[in-house]
mmCIF file of C-alpha atoms in Angstrom:
data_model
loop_
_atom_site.group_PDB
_atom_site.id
_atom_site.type_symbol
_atom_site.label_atom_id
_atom_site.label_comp_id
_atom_site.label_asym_id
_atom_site.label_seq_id
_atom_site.Cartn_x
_atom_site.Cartn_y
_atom_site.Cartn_z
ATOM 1 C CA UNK A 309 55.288 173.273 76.975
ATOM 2 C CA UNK A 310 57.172 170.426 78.499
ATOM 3 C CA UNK A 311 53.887 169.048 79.971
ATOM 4 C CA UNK A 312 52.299 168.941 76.295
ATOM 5 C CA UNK A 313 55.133 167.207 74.391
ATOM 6 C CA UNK A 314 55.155 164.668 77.105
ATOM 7 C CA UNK A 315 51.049 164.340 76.426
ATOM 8 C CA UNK A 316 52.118 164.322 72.607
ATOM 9 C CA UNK A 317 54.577 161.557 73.077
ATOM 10 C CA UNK A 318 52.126 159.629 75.230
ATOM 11 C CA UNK A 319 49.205 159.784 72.602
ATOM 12 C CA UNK A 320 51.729 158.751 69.940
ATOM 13 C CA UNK A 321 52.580 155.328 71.930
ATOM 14 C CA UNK A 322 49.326 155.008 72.828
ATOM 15 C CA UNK A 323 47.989 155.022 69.410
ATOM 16 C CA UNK A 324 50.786 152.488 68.261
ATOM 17 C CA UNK A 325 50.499 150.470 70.528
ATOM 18 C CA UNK A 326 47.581 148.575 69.057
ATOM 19 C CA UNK A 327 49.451 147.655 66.114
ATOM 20 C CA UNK A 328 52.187 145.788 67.880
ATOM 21 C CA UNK A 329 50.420 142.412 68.296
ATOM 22 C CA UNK A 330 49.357 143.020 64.869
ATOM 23 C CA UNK A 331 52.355 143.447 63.789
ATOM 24 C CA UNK A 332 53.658 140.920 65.474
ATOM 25 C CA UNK A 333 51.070 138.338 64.723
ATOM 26 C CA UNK A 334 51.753 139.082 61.081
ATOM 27 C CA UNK A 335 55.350 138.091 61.919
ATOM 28 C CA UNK A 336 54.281 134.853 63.540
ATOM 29 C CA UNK A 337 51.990 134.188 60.219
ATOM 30 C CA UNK A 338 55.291 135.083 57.879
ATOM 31 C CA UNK A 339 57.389 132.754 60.185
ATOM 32 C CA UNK A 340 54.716 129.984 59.728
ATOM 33 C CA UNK A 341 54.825 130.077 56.251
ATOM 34 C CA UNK A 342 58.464 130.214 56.094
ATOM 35 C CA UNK A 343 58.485 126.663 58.691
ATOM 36 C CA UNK A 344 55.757 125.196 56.194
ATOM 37 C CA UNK A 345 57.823 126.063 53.290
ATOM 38 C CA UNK A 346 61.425 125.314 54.544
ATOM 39 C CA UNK A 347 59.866 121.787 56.420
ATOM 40 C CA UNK A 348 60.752 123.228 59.736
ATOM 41 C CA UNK A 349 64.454 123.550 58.723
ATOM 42 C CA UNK A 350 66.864 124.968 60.673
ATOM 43 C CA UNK A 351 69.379 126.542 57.905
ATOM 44 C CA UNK A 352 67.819 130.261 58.616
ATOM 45 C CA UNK A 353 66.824 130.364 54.803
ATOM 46 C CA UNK A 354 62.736 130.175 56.068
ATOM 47 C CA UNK A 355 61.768 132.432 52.780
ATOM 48 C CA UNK A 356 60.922 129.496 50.575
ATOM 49 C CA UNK A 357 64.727 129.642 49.697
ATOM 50 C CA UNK A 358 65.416 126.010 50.917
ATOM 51 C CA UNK A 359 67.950 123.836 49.114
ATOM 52 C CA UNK A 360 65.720 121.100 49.911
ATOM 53 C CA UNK A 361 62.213 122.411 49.364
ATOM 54 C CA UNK A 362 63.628 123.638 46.323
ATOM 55 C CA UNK A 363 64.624 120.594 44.742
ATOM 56 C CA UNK A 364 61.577 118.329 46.166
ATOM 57 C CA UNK A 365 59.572 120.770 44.117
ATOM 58 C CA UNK A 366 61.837 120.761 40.807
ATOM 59 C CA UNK A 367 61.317 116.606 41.292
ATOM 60 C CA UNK A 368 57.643 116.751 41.577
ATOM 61 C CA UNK A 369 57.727 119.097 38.461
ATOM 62 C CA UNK A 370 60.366 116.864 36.500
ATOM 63 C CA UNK A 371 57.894 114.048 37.737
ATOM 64 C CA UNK A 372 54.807 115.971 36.775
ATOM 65 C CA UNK A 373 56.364 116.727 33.289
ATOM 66 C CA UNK A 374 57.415 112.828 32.234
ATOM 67 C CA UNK A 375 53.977 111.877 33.514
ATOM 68 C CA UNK A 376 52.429 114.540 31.158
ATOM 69 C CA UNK A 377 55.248 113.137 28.161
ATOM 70 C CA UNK A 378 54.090 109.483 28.881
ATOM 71 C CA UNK A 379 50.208 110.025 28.281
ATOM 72 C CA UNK A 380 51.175 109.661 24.511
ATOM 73 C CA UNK A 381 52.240 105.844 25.656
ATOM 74 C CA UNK A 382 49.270 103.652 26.899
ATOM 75 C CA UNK A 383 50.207 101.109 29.684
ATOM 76 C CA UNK A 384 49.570 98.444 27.585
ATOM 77 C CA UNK A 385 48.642 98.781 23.728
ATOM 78 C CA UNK A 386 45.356 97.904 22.518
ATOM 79 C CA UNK A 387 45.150 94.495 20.845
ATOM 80 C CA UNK A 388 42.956 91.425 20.942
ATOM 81 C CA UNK A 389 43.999 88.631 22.738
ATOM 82 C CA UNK A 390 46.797 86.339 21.027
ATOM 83 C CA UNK A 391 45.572 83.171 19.424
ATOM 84 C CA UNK A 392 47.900 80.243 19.744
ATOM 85 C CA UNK A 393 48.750 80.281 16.396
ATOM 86 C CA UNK A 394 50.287 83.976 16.966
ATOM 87 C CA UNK A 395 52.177 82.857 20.308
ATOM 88 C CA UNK A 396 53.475 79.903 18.602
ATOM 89 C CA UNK A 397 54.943 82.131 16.034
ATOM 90 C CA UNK A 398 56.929 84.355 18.606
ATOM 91 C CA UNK A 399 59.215 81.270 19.330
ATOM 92 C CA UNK A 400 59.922 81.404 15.601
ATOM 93 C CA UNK A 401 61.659 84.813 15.500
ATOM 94 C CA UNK A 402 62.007 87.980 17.079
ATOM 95 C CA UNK A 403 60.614 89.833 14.158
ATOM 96 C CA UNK A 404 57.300 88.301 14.392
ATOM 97 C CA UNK A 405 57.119 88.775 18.194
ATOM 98 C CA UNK A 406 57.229 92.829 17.695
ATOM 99 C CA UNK A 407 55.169 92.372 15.271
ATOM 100 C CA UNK A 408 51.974 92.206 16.638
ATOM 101 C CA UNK A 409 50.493 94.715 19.927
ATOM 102 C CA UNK A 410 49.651 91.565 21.721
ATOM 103 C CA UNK A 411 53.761 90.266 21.267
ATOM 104 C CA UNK A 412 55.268 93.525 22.633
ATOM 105 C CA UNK A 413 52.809 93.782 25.592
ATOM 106 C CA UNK A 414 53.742 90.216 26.453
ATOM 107 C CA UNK A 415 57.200 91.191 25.729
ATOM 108 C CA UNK A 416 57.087 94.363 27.763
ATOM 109 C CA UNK A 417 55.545 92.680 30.813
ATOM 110 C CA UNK A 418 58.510 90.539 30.841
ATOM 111 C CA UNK A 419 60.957 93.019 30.464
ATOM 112 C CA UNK A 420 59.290 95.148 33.448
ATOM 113 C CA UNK A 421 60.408 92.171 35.370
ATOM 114 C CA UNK A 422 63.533 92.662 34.684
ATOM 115 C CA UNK A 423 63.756 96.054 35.124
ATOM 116 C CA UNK A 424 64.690 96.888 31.522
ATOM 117 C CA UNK A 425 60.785 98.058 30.316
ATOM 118 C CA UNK A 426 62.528 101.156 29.264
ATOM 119 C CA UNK A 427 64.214 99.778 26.102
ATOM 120 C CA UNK A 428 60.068 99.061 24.618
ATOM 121 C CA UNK A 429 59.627 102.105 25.716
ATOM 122 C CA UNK A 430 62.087 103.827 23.595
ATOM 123 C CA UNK A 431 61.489 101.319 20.786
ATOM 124 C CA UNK A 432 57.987 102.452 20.641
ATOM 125 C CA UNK A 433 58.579 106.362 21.306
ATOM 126 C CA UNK A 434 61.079 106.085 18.383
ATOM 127 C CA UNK A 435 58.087 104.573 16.025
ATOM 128 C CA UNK A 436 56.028 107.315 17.048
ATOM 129 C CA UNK A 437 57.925 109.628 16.372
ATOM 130 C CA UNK A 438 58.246 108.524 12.731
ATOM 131 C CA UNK A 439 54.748 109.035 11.911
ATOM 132 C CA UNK A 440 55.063 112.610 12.701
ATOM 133 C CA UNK A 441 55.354 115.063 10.033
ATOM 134 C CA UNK A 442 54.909 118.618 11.747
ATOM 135 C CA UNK A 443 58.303 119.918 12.019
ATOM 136 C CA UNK A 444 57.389 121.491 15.390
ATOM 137 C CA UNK A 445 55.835 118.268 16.572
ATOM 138 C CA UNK A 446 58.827 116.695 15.496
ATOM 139 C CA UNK A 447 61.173 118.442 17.182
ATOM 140 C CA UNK A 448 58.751 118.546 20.668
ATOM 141 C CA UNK A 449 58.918 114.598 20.857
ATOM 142 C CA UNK A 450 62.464 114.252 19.660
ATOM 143 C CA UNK A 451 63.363 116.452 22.618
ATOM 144 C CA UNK A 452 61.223 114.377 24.722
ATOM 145 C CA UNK A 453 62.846 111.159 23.461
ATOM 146 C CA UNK A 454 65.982 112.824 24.317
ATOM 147 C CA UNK A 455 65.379 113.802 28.229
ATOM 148 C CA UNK A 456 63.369 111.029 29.052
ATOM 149 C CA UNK A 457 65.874 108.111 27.427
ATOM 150 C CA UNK A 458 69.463 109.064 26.486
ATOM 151 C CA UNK A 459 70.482 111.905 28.953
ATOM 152 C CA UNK A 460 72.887 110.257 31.687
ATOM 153 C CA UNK A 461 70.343 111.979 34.251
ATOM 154 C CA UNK A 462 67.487 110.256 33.298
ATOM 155 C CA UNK A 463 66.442 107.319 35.463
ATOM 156 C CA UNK A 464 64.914 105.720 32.410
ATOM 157 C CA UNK A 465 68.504 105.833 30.141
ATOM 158 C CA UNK A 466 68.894 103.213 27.632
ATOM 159 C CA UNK A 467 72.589 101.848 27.353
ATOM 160 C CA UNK A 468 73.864 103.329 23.844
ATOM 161 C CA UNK A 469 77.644 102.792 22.752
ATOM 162 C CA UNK A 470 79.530 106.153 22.184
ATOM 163 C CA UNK A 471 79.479 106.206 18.774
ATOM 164 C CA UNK A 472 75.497 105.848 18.569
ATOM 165 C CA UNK A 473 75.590 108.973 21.204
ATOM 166 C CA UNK A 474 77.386 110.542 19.021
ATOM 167 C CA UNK A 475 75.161 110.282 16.245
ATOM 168 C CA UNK A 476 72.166 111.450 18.106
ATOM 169 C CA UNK A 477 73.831 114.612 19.712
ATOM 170 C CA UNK A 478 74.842 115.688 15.513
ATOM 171 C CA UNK A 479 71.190 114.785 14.474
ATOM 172 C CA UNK A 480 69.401 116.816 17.433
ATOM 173 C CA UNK A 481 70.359 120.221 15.838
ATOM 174 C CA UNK A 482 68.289 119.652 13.400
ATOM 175 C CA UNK A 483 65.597 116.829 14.671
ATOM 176 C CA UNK A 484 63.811 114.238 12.211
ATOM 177 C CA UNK A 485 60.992 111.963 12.360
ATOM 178 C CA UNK A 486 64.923 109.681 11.908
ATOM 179 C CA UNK A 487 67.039 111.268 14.290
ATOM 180 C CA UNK A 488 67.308 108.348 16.566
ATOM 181 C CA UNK A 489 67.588 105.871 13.904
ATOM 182 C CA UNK A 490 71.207 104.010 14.637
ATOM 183 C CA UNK A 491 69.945 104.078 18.631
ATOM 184 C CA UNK A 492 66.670 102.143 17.990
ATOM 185 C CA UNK A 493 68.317 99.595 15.856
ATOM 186 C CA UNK A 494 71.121 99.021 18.738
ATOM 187 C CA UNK A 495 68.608 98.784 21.060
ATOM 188 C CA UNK A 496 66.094 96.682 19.291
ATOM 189 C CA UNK A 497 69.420 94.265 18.847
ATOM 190 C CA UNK A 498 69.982 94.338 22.285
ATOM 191 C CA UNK A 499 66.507 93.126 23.120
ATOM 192 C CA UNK A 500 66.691 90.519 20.402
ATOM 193 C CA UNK A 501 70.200 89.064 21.642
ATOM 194 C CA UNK A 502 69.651 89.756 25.672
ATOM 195 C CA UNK A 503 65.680 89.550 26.250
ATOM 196 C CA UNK A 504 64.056 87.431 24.188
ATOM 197 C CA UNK A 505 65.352 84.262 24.372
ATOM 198 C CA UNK A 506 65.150 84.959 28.586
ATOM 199 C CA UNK A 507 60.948 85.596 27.084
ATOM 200 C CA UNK A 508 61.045 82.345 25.466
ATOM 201 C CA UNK A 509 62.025 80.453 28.307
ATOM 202 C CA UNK A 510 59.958 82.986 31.262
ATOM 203 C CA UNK A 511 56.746 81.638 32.824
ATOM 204 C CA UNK A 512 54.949 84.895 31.299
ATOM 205 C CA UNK A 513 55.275 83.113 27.557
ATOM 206 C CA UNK A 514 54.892 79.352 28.834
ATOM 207 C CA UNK A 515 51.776 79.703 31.012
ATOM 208 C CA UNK A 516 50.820 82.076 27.866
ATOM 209 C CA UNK A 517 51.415 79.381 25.898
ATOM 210 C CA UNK A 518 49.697 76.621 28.228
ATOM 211 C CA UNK A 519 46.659 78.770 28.524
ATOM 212 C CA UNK A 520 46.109 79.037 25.214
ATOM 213 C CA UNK A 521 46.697 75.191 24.103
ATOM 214 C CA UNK A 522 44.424 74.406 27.400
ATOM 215 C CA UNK A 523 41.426 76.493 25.431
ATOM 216 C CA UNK A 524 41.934 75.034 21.870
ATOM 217 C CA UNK A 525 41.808 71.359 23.340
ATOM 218 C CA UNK A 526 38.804 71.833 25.474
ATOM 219 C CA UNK A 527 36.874 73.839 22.575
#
């Protein structure tokens, strides 16, 4: 009896024991995927748990997401080139600057310059957004607006007084195609007093200008 339970025992290991560097192999594979996924880091949290894995893949997805909300806003708005006529006119007022597609691209290439490209693009989000009249549309890009340009997180804020913050946080309860009304005004008065007469004097708008005058003397 003895001499049979040891031969049962023995036929038992022998029949695992082909599974152990399978099973162990599988464990290698897991612990691979766990290295790939927690870039090799030491923290013993190797199940795709990472602090840091986790938020380089919430960036590329905040990332992915503003690239998918910025397809509604071309790089550069379609417009025939600026005669001199229409440059001359910028000089003459702000108004008739943002007037035309050609002024605000001008405008906007200056402003990327200085780093503040984000206060056209807010100008122009807001004027989209009042062309909408699908309340769920509405409420879509007004959320949108929101994240991308007045949250404090957003790399792309817009400087806003209190008050004006104020306003918007009331008016996104119930978002209209006028919800950020008092902020677009501020900020298109902040580009009118700060930026443009930095445009007028840039050498964007003067070689503009000298381009153009160049062309109408030779023709």
């Amino acid at each position: 009896p003895m001499g049979s339970e040891r031969t049962e025992i023995r036929k038992r290991q022998m029949a695992a024991t082909p599974e152990t560097p399978s099973a162990a192999q599988a464990q290698l594979s897991t612990g691979n995927r766990g290295s790939n996924a927690c870039c090799f880091c030491w923290c013993c949290c190797c199940s795709c748990s990472c602090l840091t894995v986790r938020n380089q893949e919430e960036e590329r997805a905040r990332r992915t997401s503003h690239e998918l909300q910025a397809e509604g806003i071309p790089n550069c708005e379609e417009s025939p080139a600026p005669t001199l006529e229409e440059v001359n006119a910028w000089a003459q007022s702000f108004d008739k600057l943002m007037l035309t597609p050609a002024g605000r691209n001008a405008f906007r290439e200056f402003l990327r310059t200085e780093f503040s490209e984000e206060n056209m693009l807010f100008w122009m989000a807001c004027e989209e957004l009042k062309q909408e009249s699908n309340k769920s549309i509405i409420e879509e890009k007004a959320r949108l607006i929101y994240e991308d340009y007045i949250s404090i997180l957003s790399p792309k804020e817009v400087s806003l007084d209190s008050r004006v913050r104020e306003v918007i946080n009331r008016n996104m309860l119930e978002p209209s195609q006028h919800t950020f009304d008092d902020a677009q005004l501020q900020i298109y008065t902040l580009m009118h007093r700060d930026s443009y007469p930095r445009f007028m004097n840039s050498a964007i708008y003067k070689d503009l200008l000298q381009s153009l005058s160049e062309k109408s003397i030779e023709a």
